[in-house]
mmCIF file of C-alpha atoms in Angstrom:
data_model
loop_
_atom_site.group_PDB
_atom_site.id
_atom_site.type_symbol
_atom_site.label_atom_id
_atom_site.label_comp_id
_atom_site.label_asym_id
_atom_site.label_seq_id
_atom_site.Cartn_x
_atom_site.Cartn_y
_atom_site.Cartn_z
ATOM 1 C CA UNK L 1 26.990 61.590 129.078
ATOM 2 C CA UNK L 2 28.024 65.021 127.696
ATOM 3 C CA UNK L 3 28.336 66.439 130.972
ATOM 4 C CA UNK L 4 31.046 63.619 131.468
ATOM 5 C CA UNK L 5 32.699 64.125 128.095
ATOM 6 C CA UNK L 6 32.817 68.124 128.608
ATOM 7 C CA UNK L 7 34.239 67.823 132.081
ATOM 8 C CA UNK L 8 36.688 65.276 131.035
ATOM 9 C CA UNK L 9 37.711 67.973 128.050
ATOM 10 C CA UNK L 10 37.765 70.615 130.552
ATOM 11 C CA UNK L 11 40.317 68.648 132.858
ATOM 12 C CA UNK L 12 42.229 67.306 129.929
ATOM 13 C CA UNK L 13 42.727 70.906 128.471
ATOM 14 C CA UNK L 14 43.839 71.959 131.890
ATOM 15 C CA UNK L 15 46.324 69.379 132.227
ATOM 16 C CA UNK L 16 48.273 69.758 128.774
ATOM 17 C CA UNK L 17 48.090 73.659 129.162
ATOM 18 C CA UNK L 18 49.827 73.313 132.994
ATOM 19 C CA UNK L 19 52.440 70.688 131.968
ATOM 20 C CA UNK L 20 53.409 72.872 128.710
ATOM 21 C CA UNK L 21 53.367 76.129 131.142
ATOM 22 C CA UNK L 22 57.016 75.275 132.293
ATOM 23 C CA UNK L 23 58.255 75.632 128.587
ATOM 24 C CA UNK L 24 56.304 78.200 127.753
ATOM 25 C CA UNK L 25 57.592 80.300 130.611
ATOM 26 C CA UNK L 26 61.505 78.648 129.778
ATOM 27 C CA UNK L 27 60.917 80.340 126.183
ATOM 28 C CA UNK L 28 59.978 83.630 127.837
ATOM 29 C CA UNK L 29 63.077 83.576 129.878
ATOM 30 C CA UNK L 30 65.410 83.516 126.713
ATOM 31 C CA UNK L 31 65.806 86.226 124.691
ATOM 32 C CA UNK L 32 67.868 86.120 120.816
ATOM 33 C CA UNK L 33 69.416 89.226 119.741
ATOM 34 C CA UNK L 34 71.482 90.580 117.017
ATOM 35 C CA UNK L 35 74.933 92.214 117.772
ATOM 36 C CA UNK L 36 75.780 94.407 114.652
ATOM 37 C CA UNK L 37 79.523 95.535 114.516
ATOM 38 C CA UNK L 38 80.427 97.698 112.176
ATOM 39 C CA UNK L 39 84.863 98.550 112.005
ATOM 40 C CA UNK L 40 85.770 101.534 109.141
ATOM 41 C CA UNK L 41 89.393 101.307 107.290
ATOM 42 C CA UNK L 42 90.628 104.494 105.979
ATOM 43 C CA UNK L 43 93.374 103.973 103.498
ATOM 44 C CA UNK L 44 95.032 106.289 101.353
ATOM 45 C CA UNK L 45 98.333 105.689 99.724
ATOM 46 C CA UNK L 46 100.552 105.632 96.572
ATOM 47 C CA UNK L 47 101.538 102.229 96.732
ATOM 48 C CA UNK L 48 100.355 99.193 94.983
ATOM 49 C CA UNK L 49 99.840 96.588 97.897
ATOM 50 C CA UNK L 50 98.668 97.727 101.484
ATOM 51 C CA UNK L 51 97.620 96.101 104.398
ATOM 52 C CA UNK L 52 95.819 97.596 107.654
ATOM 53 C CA UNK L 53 94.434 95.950 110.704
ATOM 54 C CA UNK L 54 91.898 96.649 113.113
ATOM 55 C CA UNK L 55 90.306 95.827 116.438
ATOM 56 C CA UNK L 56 86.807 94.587 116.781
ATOM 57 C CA UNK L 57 85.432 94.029 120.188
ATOM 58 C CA UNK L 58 82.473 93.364 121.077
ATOM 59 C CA UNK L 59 82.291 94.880 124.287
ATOM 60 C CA UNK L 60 81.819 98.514 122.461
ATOM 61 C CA UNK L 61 78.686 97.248 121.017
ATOM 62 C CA UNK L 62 75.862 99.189 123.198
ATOM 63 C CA UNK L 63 73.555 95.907 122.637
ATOM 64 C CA UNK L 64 76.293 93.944 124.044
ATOM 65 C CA UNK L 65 77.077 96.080 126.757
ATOM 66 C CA UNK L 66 73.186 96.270 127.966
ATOM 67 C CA UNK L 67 73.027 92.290 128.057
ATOM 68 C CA UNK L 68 76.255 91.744 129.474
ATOM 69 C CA UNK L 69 75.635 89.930 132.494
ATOM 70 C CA UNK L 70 72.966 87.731 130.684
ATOM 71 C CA UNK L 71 74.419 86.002 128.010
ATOM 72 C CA UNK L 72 74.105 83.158 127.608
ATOM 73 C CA UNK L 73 75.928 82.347 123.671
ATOM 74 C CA UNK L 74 77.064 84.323 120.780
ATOM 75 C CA UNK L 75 76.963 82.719 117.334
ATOM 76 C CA UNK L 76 78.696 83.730 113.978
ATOM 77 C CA UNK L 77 75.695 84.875 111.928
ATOM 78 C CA UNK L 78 76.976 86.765 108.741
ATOM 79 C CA UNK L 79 79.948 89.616 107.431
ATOM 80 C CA UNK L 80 80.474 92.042 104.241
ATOM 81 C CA UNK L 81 82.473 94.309 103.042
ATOM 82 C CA UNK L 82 81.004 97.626 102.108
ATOM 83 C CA UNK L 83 82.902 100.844 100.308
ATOM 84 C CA UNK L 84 81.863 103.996 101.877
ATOM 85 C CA UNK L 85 84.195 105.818 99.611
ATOM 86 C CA UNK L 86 86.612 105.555 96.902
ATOM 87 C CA UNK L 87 88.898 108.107 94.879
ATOM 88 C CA UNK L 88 89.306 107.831 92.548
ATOM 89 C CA UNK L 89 86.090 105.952 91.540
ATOM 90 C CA UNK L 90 87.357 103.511 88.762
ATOM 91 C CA UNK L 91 90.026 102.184 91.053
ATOM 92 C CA UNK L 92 89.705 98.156 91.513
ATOM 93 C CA UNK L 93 92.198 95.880 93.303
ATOM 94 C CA UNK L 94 92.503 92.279 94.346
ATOM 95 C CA UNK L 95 90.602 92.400 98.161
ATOM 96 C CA UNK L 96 91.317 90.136 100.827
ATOM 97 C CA UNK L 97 89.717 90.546 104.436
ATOM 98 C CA UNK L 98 91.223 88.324 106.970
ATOM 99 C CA UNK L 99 89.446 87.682 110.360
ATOM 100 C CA UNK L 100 91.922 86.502 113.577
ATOM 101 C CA UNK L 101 90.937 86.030 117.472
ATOM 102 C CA UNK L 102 92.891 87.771 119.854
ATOM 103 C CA UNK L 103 95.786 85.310 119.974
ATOM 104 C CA UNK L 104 96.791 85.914 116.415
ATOM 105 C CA UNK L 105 95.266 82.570 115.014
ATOM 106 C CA UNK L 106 93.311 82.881 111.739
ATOM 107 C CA UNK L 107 89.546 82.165 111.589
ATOM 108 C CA UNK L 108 89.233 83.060 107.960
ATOM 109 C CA UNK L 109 90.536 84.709 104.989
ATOM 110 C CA UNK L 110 87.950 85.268 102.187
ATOM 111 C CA UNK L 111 90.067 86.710 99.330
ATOM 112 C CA UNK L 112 87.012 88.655 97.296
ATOM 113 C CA UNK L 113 89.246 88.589 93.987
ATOM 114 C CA UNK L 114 89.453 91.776 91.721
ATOM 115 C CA UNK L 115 86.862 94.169 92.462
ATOM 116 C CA UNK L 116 85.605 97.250 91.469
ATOM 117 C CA UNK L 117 85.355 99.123 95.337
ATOM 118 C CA UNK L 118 83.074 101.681 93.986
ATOM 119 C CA UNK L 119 81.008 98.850 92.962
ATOM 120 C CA UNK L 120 79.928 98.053 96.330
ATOM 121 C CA UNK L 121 79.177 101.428 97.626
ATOM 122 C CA UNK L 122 75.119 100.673 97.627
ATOM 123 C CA UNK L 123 75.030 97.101 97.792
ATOM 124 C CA UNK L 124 77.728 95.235 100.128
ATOM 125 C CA UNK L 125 80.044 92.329 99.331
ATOM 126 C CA UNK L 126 78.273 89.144 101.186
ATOM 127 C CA UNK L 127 80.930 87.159 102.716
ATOM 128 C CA UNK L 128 80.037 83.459 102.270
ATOM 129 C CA UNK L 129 82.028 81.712 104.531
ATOM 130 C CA UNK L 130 82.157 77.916 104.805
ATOM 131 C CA UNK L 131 81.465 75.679 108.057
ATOM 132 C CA UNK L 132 85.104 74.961 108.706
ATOM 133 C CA UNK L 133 85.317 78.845 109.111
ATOM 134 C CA UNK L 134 81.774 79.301 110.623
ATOM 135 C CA UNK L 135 82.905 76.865 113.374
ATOM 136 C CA UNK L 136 85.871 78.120 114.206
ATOM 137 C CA UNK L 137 84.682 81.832 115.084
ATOM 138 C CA UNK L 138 82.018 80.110 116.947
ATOM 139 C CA UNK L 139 84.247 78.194 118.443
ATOM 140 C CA UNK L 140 86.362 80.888 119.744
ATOM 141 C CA UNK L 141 82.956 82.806 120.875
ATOM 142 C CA UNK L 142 81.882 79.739 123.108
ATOM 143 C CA UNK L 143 84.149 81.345 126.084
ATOM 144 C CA UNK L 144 82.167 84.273 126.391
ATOM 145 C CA UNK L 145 85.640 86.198 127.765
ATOM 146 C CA UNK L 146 86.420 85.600 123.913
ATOM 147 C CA UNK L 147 84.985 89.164 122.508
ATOM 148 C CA UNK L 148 88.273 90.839 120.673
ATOM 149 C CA UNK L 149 89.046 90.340 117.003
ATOM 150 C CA UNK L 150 91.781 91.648 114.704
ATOM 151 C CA UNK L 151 90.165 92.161 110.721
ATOM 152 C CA UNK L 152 92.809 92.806 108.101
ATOM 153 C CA UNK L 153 91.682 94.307 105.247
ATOM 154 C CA UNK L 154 94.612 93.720 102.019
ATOM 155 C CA UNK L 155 94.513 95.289 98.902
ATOM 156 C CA UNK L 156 96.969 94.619 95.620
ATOM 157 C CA UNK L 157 96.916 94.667 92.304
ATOM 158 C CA UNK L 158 95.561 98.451 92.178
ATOM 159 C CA UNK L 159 94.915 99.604 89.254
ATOM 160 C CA UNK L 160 94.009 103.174 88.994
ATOM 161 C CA UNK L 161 93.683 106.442 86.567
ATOM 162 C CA UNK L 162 95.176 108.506 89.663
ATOM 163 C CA UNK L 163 97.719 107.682 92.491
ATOM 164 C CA UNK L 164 97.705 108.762 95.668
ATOM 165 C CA UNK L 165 94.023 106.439 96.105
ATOM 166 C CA UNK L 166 91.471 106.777 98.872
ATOM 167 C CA UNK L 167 89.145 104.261 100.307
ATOM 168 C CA UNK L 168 87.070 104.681 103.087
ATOM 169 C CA UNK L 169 85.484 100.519 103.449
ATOM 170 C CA UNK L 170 84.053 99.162 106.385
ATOM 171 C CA UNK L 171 83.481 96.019 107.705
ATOM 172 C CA UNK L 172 80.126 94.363 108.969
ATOM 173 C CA UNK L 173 79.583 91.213 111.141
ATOM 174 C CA UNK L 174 76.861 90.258 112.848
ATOM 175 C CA UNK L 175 76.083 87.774 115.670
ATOM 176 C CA UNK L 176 73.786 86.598 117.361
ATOM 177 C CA UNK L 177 73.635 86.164 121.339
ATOM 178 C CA UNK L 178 71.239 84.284 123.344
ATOM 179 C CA UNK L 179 70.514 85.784 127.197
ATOM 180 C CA UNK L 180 68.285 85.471 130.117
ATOM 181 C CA UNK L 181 65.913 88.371 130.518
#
């Protein structure tokens, strides 16, 4: 009787670990990875309120570039706002950073009040967005031809001890794309 209940084990084994070998070797196929994209804003001026935009695409990113052809999604994972520099260093200002697709049309605007920017030299400003905003940028990412962005950084309300200011800030988002290795 054991010799029935061992070989019945055996085969039993044998048959869950072949009919789970398909989605094992499915999982093996995908691959998750992190796109980090970094864009710098270098601002110096005398006035009070200033604006500058920049281009983010994607397609620079060497981790997007080597998985190209295999992608399968991108997803929204996180941003911040970082100061590399600031002169002079007790200069704070209202900050607003303002994310649109390539069309012009808004994704977010995450206003991160009055702020210190020498504040966040060593630890970055964690941009919280909400799911409205979250599913619109991976909205726009579900066409995978969908890879340029315009960020707007906007400063006002400086207050400083000198004038003309300089800040060197950079902006960080990361997302996440899916591919077929």
């Amino acid at each position: 009787m054991k010799k029935y209940l061992l070989n019945f084990l055996m085969i039993f084994v044998l048959g869950v670990t072949l009919s789970f070998n398909g989605c094992i070797l499915d999982a093996l196929n995908t691959l998750t990875e992190n796109i980090p994209v970094s864009q710098e804003f270098n601002i110096s001026s005398i006035l009070t309120s200033y604006s500058q935009s920049e281009i983010i695409d994607l397609s620079n990113s060497s981790t997007y570039q080597r998985y190209q052809d295999k992608i399968q999604s991108i997803q929204f994972l996180q941003a911040e706002y970082r100061t590399k520099s600031v002169v002079p260093s007790d200069l704070s200002a209202d900050v607003s950073i303002t994310l649109k697709d390539n069309n012009g049309n808004v994704l977010f605007t995450y206003p991160l009040g009055q702020i210190k920017l020498a504040d966040y030299q060593n630890t970055p400003y964690q941009l919280t967005l909400n799911s409205t905003q979250i599913s619109l940028i991976n909205a726009y990412l579900s066409t995978l031809s969908n890879k340029v962005f315009v960020a707007t950084i906007s400063i006002t309300n400086i207050t400083s001890s000198q004038l003309p200011y300089n800040i060197d800030g950079v902006i960080d988002i990361v997302f996440s794309m899916k591919t077929k290795t």
